[in-house]
Coordinates of C-alpha atoms in Angstrom, one line a residue:
Chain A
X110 CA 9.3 -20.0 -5.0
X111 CA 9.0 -20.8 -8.7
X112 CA 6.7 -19.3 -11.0
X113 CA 4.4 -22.1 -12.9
X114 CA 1.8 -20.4 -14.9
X115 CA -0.3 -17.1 -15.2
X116 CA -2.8 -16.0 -16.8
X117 CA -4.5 -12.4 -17.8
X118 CA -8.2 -12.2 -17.0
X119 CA -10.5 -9.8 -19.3
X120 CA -13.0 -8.9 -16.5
X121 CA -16.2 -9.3 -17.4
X122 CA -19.2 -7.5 -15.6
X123 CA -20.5 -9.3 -12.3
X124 CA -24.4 -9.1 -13.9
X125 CA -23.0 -11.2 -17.2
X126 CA -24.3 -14.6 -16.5
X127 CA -22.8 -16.7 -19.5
X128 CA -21.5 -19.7 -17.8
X129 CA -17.9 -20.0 -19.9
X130 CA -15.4 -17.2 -19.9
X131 CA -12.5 -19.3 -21.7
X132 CA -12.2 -16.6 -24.0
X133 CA -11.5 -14.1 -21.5
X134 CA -8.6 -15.7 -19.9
X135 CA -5.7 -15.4 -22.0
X136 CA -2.7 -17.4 -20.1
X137 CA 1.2 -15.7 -20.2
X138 CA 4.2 -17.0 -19.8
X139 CA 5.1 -15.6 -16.3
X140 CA 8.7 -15.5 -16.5
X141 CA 8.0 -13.0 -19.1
X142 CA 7.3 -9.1 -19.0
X143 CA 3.7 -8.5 -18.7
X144 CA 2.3 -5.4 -16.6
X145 CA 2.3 -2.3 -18.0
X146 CA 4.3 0.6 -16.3
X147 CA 1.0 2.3 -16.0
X148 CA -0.3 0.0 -13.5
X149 CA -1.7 1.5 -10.8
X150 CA -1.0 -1.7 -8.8
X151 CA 2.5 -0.7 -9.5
X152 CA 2.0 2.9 -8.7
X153 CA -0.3 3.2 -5.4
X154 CA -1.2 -0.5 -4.9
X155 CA -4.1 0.3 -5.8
X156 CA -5.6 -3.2 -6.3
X157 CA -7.1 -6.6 -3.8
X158 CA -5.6 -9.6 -3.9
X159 CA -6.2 -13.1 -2.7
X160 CA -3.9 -16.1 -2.1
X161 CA -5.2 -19.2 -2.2
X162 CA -3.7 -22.7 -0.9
X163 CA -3.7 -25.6 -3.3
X164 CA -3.4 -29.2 -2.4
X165 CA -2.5 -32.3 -4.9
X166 CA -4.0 -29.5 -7.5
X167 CA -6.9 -28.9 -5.0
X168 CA -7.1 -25.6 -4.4
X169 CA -8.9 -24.8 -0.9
X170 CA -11.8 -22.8 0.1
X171 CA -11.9 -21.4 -3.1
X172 CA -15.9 -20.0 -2.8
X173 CA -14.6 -18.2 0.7
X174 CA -11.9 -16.6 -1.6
X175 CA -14.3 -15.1 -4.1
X176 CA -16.7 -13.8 -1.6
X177 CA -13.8 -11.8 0.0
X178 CA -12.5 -10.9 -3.4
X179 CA -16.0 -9.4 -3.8
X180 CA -16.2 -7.4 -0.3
X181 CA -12.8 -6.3 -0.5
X182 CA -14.0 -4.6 -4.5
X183 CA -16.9 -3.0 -2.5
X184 CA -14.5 -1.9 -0.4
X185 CA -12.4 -0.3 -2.3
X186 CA -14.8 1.2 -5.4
X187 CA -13.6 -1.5 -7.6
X188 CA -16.3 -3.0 -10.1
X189 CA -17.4 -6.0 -9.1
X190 CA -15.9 -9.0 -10.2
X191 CA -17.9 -12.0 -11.9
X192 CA -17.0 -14.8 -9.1
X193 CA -17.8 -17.4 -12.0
X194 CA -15.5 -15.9 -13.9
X195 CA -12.8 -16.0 -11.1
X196 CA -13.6 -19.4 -10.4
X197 CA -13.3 -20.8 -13.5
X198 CA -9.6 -19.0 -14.0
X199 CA -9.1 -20.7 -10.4
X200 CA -9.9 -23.8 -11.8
X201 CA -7.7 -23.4 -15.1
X202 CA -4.5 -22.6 -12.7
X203 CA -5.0 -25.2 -10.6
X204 CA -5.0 -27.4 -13.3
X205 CA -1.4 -26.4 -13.8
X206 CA -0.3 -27.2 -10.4
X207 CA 1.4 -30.5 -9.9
X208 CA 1.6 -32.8 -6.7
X209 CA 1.8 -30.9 -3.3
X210 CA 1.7 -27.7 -2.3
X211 CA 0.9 -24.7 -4.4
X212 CA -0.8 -21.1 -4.4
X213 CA -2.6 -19.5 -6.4
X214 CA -2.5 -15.6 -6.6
X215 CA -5.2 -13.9 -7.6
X216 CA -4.6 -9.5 -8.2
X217 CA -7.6 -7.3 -9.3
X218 CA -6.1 -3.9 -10.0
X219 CA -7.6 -0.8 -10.5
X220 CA -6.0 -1.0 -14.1
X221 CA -3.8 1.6 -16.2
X222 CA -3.4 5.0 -15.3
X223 CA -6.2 7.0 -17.3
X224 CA -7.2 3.4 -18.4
X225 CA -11.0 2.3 -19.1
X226 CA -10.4 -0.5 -17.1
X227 CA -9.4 -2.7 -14.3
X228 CA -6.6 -5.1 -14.9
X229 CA -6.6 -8.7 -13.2
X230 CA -4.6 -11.6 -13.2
X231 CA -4.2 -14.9 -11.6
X232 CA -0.4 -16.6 -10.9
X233 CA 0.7 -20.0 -9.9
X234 CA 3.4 -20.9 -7.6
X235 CA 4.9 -23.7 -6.0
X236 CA 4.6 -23.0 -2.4
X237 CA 7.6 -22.5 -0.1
X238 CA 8.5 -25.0 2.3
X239 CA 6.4 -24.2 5.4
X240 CA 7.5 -27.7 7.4
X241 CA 9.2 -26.1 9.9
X242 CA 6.8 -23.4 11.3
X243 CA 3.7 -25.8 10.9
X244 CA 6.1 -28.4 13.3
X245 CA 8.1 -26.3 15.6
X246 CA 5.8 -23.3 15.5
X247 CA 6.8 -19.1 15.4
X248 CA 8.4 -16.8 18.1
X249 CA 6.0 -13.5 17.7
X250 CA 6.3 -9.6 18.4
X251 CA 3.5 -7.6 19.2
X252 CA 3.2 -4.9 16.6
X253 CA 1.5 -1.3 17.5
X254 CA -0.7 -1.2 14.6
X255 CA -1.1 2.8 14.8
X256 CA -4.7 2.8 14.9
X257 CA -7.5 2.6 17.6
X258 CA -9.9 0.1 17.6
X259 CA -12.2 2.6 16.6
X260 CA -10.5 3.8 13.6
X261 CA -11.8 1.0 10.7
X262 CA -15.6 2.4 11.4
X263 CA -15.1 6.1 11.7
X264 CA -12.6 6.1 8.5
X265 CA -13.5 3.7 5.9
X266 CA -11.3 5.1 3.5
X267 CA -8.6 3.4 5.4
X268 CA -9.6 0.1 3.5
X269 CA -9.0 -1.6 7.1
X270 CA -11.4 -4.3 6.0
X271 CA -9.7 -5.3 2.3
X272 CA -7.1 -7.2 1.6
X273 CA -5.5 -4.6 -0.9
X274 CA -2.0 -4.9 -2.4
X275 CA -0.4 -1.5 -0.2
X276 CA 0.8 -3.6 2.3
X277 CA 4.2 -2.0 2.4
X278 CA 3.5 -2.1 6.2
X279 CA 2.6 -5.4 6.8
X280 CA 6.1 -6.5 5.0
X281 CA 7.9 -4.2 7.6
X282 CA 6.3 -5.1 10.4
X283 CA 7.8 -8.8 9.3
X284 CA 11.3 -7.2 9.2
X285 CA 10.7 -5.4 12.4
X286 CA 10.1 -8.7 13.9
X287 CA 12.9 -10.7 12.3
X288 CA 15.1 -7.6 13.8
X289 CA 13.9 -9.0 16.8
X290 CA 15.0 -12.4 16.8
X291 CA 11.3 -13.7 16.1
X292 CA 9.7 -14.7 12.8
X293 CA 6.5 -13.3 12.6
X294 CA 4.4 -10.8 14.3
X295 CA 1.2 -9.6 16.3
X296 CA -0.5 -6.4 15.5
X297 CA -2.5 -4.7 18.4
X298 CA -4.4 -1.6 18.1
X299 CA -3.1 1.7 20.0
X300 CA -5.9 1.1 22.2
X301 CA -4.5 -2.6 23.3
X302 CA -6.8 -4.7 21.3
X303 CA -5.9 -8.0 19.4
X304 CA -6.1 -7.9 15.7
X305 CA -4.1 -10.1 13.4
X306 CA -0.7 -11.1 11.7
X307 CA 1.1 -9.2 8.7
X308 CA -0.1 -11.9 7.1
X309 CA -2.6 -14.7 9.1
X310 CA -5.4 -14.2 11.4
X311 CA -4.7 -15.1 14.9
X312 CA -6.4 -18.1 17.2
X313 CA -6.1 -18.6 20.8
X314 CA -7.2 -21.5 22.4
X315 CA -9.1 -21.1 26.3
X316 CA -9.7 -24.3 27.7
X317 CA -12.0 -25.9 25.1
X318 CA -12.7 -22.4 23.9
X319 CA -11.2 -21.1 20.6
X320 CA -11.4 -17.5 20.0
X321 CA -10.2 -15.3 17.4
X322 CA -10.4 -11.6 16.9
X323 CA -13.9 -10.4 15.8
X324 CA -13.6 -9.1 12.1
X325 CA -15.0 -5.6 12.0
X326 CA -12.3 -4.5 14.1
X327 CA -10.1 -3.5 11.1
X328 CA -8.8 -7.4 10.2
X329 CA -9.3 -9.2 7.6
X330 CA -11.7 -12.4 7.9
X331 CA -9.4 -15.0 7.3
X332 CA -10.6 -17.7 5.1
X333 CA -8.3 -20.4 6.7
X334 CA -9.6 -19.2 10.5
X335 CA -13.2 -19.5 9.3
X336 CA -12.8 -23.2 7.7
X337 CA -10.5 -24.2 11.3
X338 CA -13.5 -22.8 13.5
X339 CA -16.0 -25.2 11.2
X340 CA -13.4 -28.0 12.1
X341 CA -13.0 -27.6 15.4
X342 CA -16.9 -27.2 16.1
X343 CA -17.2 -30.6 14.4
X344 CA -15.3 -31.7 16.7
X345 CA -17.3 -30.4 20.0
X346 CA -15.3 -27.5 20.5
X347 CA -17.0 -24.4 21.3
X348 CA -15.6 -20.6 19.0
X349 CA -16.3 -17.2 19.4
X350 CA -15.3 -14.0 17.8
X351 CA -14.4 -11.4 20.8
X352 CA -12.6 -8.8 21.3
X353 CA -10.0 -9.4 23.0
X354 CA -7.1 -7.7 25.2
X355 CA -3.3 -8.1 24.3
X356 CA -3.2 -9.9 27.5
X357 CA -5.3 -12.3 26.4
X358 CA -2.4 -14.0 23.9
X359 CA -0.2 -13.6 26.9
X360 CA -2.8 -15.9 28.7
X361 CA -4.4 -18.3 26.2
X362 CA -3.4 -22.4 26.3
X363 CA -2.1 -22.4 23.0
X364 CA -2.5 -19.9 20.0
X365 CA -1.6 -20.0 16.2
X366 CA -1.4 -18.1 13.3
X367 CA -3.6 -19.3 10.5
X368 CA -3.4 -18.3 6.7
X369 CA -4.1 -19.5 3.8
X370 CA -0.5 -21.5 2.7
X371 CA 1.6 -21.6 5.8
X372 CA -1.6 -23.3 7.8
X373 CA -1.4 -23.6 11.2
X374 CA 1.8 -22.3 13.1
X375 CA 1.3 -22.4 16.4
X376 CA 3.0 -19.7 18.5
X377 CA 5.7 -20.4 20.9
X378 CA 6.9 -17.1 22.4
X379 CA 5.3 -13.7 22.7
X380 CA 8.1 -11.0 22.9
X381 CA 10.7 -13.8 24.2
X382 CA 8.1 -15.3 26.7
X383 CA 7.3 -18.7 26.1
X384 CA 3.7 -19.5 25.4
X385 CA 2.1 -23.5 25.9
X386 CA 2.8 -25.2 22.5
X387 CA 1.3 -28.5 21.2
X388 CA 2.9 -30.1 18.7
X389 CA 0.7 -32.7 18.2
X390 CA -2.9 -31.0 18.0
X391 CA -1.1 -28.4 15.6
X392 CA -0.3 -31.2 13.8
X393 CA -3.6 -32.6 13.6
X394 CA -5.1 -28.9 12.3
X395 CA -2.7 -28.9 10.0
X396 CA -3.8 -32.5 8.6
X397 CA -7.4 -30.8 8.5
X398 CA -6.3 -27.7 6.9
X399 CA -4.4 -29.8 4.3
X400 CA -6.8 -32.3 3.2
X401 CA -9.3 -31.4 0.4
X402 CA -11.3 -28.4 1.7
X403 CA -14.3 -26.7 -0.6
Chain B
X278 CA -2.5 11.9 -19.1
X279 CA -0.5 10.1 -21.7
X280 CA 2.7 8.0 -21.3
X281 CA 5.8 9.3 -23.1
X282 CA 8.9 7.4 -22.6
X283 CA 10.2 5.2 -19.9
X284 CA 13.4 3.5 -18.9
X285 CA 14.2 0.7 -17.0
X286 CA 17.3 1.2 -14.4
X287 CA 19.5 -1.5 -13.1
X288 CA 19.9 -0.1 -9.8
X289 CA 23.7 0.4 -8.8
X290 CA 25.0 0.2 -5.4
X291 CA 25.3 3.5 -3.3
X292 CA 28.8 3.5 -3.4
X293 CA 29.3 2.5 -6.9
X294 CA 31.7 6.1 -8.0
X295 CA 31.8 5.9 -11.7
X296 CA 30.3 9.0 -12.9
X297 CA 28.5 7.6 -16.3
X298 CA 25.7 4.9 -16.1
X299 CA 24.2 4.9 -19.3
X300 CA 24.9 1.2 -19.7
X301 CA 22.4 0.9 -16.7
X302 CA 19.5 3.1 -18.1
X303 CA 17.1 0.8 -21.1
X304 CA 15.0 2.8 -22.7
X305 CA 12.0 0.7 -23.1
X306 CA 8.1 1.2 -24.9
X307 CA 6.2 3.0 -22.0
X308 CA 3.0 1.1 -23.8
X309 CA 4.1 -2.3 -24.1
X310 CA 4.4 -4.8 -21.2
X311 CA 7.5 -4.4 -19.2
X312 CA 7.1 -5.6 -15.6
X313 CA 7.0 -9.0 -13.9
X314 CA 3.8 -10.5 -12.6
X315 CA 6.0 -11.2 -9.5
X316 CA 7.0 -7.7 -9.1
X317 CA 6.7 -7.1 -5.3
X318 CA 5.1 -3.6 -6.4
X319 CA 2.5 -5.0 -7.7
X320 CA 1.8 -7.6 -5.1
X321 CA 2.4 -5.6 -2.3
X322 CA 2.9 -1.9 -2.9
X323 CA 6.3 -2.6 -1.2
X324 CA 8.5 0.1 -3.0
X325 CA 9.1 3.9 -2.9
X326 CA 8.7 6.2 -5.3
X327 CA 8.7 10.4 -6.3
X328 CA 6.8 12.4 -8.6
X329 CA 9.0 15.3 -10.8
X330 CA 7.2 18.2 -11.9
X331 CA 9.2 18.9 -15.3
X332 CA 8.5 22.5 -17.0
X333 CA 9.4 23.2 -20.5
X334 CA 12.1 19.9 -20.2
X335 CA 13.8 21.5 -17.1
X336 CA 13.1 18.7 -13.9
X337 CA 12.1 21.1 -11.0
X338 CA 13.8 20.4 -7.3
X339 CA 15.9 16.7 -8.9
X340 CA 17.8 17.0 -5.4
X341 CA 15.2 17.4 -3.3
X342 CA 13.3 14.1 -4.6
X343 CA 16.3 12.3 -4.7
X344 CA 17.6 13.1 -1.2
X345 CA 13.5 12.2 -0.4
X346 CA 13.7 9.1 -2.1
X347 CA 17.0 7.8 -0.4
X348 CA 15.1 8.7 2.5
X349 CA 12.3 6.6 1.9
X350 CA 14.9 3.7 1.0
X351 CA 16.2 3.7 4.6
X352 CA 12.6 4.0 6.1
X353 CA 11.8 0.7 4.4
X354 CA 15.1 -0.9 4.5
X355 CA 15.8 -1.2 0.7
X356 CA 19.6 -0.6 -0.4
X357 CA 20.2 3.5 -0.9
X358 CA 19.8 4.6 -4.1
X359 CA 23.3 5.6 -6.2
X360 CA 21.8 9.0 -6.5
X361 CA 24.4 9.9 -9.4
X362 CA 22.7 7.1 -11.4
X363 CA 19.2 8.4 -10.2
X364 CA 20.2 11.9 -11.5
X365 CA 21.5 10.4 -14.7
X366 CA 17.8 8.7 -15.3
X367 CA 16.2 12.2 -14.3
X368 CA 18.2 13.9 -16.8
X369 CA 18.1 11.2 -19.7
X370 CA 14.0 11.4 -18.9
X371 CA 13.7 15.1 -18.7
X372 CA 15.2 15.2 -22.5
X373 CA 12.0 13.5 -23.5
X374 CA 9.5 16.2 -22.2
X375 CA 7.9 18.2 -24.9
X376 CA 7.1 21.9 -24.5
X377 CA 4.8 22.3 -21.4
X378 CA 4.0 20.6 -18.5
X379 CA 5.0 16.6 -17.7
X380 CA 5.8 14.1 -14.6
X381 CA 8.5 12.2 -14.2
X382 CA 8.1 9.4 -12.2
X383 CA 11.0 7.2 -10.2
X384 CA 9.9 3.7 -8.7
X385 CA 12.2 1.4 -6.7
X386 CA 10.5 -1.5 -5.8
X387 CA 11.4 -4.6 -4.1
X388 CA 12.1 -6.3 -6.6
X389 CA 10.8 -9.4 -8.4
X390 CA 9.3 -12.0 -5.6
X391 CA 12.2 -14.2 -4.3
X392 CA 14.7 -12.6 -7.0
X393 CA 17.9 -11.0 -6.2
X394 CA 17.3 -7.4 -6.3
X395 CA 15.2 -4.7 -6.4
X396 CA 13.9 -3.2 -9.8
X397 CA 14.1 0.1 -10.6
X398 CA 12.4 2.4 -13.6
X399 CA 11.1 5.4 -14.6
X400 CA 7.9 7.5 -16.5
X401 CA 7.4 9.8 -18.4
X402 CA 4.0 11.3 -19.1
X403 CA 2.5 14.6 -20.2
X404 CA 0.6 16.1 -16.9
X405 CA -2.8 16.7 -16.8
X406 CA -4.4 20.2 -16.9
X407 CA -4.2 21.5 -13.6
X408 CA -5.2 25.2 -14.4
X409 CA -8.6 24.9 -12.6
X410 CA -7.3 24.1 -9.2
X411 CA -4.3 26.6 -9.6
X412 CA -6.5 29.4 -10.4
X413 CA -10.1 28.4 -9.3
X414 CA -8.5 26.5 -6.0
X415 CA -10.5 23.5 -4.3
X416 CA -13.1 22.2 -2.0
X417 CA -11.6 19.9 1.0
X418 CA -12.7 17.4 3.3
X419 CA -11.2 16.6 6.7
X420 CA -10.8 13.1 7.0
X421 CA -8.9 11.4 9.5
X422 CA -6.1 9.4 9.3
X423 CA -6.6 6.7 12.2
X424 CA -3.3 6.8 13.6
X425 CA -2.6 9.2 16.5
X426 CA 0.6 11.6 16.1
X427 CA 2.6 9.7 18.3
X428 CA 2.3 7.0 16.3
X429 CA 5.0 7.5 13.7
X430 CA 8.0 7.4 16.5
X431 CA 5.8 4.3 18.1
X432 CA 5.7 2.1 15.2
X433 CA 8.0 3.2 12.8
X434 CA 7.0 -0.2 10.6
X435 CA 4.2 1.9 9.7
X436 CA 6.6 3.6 7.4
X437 CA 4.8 6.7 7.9
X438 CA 7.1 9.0 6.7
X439 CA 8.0 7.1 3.6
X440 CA 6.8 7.8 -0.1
X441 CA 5.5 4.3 -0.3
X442 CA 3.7 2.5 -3.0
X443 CA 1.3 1.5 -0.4
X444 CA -0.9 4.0 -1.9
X445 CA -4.7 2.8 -2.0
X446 CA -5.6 4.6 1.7
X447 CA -4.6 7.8 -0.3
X448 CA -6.8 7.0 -3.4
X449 CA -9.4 6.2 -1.0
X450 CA -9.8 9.1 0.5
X451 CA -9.6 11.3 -2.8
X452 CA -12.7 9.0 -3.9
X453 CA -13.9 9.9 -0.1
X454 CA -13.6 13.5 -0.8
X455 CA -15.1 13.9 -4.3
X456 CA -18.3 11.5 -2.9
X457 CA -18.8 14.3 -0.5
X458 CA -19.0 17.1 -3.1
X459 CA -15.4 17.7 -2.4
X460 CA -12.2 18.2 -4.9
X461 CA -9.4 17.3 -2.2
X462 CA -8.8 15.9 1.8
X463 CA -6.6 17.0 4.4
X464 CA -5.9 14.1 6.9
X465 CA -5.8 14.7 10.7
X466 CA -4.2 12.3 13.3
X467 CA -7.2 10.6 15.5
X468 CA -5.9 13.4 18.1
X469 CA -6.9 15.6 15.9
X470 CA -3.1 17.2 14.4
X471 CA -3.0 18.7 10.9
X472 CA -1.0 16.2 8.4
X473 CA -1.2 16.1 5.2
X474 CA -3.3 16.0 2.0
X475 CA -3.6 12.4 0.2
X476 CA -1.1 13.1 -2.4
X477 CA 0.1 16.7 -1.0
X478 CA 1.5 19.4 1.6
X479 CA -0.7 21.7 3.9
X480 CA 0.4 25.4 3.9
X481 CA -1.3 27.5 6.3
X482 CA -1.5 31.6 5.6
X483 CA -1.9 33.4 9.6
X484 CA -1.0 37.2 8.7
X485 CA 2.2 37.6 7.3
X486 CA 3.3 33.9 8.8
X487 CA 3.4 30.8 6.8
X488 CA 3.0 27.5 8.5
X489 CA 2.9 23.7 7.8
X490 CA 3.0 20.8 10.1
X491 CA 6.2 19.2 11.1
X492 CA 7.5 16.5 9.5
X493 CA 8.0 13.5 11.9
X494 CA 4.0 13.7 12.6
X495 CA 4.0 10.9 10.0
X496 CA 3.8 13.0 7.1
X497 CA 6.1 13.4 3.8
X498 CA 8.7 16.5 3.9
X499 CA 7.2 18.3 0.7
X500 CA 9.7 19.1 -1.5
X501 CA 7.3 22.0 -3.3
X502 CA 6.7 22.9 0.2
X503 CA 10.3 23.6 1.3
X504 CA 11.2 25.6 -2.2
X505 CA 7.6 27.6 -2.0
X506 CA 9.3 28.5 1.8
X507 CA 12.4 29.4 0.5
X508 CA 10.9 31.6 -1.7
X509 CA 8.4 33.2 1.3
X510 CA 11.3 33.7 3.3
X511 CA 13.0 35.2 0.2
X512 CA 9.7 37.8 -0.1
X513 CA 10.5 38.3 3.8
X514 CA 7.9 36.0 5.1
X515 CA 8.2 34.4 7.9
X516 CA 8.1 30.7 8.3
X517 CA 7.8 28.2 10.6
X518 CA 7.2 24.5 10.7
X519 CA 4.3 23.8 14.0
X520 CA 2.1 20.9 15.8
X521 CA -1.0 22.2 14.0
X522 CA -4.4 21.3 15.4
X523 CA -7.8 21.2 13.1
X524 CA -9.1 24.5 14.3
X525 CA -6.3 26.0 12.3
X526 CA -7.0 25.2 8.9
X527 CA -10.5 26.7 9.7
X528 CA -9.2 30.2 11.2
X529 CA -6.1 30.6 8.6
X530 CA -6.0 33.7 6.5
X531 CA -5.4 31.1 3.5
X532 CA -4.2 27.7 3.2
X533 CA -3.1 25.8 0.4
X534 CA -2.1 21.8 -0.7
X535 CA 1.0 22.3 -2.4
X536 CA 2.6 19.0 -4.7
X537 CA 5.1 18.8 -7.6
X538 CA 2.8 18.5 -10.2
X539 CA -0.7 20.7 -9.6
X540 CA 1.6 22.9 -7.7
X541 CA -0.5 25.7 -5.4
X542 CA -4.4 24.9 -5.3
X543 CA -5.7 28.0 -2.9
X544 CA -7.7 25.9 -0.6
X545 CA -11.5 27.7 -0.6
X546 CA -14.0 25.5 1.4
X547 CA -13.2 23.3 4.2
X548 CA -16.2 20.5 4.7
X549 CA -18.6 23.3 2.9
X550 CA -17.1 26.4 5.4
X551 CA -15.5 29.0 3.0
X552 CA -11.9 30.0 3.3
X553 CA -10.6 32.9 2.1
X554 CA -8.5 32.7 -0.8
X555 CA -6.3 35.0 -2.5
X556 CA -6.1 34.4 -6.4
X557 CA -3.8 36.6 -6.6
X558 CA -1.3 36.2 -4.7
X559 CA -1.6 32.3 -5.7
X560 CA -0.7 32.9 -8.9
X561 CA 2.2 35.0 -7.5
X562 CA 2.7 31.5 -6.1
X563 CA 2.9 29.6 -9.2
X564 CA 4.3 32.0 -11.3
X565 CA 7.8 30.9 -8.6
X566 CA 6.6 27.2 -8.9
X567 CA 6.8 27.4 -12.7
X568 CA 9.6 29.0 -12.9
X569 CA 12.8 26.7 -13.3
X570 CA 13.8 25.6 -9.7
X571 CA 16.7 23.0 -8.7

C-alpha cells in the first residue's frame, strides 16, 4: 500500500452551517512526520475511524460513512463532527486518487494529551490487491469474542458499537487465524452467537434468504452489508437481520465477508470444513459493490 | 501535564549484545510533529506500552516495566524488546526529569502500515498533581468488563493480559465513572471476579492480610502492586494473590487502586457505599512508593 495524499482537518463544530471549509483542511505530505507524540490516538486509541472504498476516484457510500462517523463520536464522548465538513475533505482526497482502487482513511482522535481539542485527519491510499479473495474466496476461524451477547447493552463503555482505533484485538484475532492456516476470521460471542469479522460484517445466504447479524449485538453496522442488502432486495431477494447461532454459518448456502475495500469474499471453509462457494454470484456482488455507489 | 523531552528509538533486535546504543536513541521536539500518519498506533492501537513513575530524576521499578513490556511484546506477537537498549532510553529520559514528580512513557508500536518494522519512542512529561487522590482517596464505580474470567485462557487474541494501546474501553469507563459522580472504576468479569481498575491495580486490606486478584484473570501484573507487597511482606504482612468475587471489595477493611504514577488512592466509596479508609497508613503507603525503588 502506498501512501498518496493526506490532509489535517481543523474540526469545526457540528452546529456551524457555512457551506465551505477549504480553509480548514490543510493537506500534508504523508510520507512526512506529522502526529504529535501526544496523541492520544497513539497513546490509548483513543479515536473512531472510517475506511472508505474508492472507485475510478469514486469513493463509495460516502453519506453511510459520515453517519457512522457520527454514532460512533456519540459513542465514544467525542464532539460531534460537522459531516459537511467531512464530506467535503472526502471529496478533496478523492480527488487525488487516480484510476482503480483506492481508500480513503478517515481518523477522528480525541486529540493531544491535555489538548483543547480533537485532532482529525483523512489519508489516501492505493488499495491492496484484493483479486484473489474476491475470486477464490477465504478459509475462516471462529473467534471467541470474550463477551456475551449481552455484554454491548449492560456495558456501554465497552464502545462495542464504534468503530474506534483500539483494535489491537481485532489484528490478533487475524494472526490467530493465519496461525491456523486460514486468512481471516469469525467472532462469536461466549454465549454462541454470530457477530462479525476483525474487519467485515458477515452474510449468509438461506435459500433466497440473506441474513446478516443484527447490529445491536456488539457489531458494527457495516456500510458495505447495508448497500449489498439494498442490492440484493432489488433484485427480489428477501434480508433480515437475526440473531443467529454459530451453527447457522456451518449451515448457510453460501456466506461472505463484506467490507468496505476487500468487497465481497465469499467464505470457503469454516475451521477446515468446506462451506458451498459460488464463484460466479460472488462475482456478480462484487461488480455491484464496485460500480459507482452513493 | 506538560511534555518535556522525547526520543525516538530504533528498536534493536533482542539479541543484539553490544552494551551502548546511543546511536539508536534521537532525541527529538516532544512539541513538534514526529509520527507517521500510517503509524499502526494510531490506526489501530496495535502496540504496547508502560508508564514510569520518575521521582526527583530516579525512574522507579525500570525492571519491572521492562520485564512487563517484553511481556506484552510476546502476548501480541511483536519482536522482544532489547531490554539493554530499553534501559538505556529509560535512563537517557530519566536525566531530563526536573525536581519532582514526572512519567516516562515507552511505546512500541507496530510500526508504520506496510513498513518494515515496528517504531519505538519515548515521553517525557511532568505528572499531574495527584495529592488529592493520595491523601483525600476516591469514589469508585463497579463496572463490568463483559468478558467472563475464563475468557483470557479461551481467547488469548483478546490480549487481555497485555498493556496494549487498545486503550479507549479504559477511557471509557473513567468517563463512565466520573458521569456517575464517581473519581475511579474497578472492572469485574461478567461472572462477577474482581480485575482491575481502568488504568490500575486492586489491593484489598482483610485484617492484617493483603490481597489482589490473580493475574491470568485478564488483568495486568502491577508492577506498583508487586513492590507495595514487597514492602507489606517486609512490614510482616501477609500477602496473597486470590480469585476475588465483588462482595469483597465491599466487606474489605480497606482497598486501594495502586499505579506508577498516582500511586496509592485509599479507595473510600464503592457505587456511593462508604469504605473505610485509613489516611494514615496510606500515606505510610506512599511515603515507600516515593521513596527511590528499582
Amino acid at each position: 500500500m502506498a501512501w498518496r495524499f493526506a490532509l489535517l482537518i481543523e474540526p469545526a463544530a457540528s452546529d456551524e452551517s457555512r457551506t465551505d471549509f477549504a480553509d480548514t483542511l490543510t493537506p500534508i505530505d504523508p510520507s512526512a512526520p506529522a502526529l504529535s507524540i501526544g496523541e492520544l490516538s497513539t497513546q490509548r486509541g483513543d479515536g473512531i475511524f472510517e475506511s472508505i472504498g474508492v472507485v475510478d476516484a469514486h469513493p463509495q457510500e460516502v453519506q453511510a460513512h459520515l453517519e457512522r462517523l457520527a454514532h460512533s463520536a456519540q459513542v465514544c464522548d467525542l464532539p460531534a463532527p460537522n459531516l459537511a465538513q467531512w464530506a467535503q475533505a472526502v471529496s478533496v482526497a478523492a480527488a487525488q486518487c487516480p484510476p482503480g482502487e483506492c481508500v480513503i482513511k478517515l481518523i477522528l482522535s480525541r486529540g493531544v494529551e491535555h489538548g483543547p481539542a480533537p485532532t482529525a485527519w483523512v489519508t489516501v491510499a492505493s488499495a491492496a490487491d484484493n483479486t484473489a479473495a474476491r475470486e477464490n474466496g477465504v478459509r475462516v476461524v471462529v473467534l471467541d469474542r470474550g463477551f456475551d451477547s449481552g455484554a454491548p447493552a449492560r456495558a456501554p463503555w465497552l464502545l462495542l458499537g464504534a468503530k474506534t482505533l483500539s483494535y489491537a484485538p481485532n489484528m490478533a484475532a487475524l494472526r490467530e487465524a493465519r496461525r491456523r492456516g486460514a486468512d481471516d476470521a469469525v467472532f462469536v460471542s461466549s454465549d454462541g452467537v454470530l457477530l462479525e469479522g476483525p474487519t467485515s460484517s458477515l452474510v449468509l445466504r438461506q435459500g433466497d434468504r440473506f441474513v446478516t447479524p443484527a447490529p445491536g449485538a456488539g457489531i458494527l453496522h457495516g456500510t458495505t452489508q447495508l448497500s449489498l442488502f439494498a442490492h440484493l432486495e432489488d433484485r427480489g431477494f428477501e434480508t433480515a437481520y437475526e440473531t443467529l447461532p454459530t451453527a447457522a454459518l456451518l449451515e448457510a448456502d453460501a456466506a461472505w465477508l463484506v467490507s468496505s475495500v476487500r468487497l465481497a469474499a465469499g467464505i470457503t471453509a469454516v475451521d477446515d470444513a468446506p462451506l458451498p462457494y459460488d464463484p460466479a454470484f460472488t462475482r456478480e456482488l462484487n461488480d455491484y459493490l464496485l460500480s459507482p455507489r452513493s
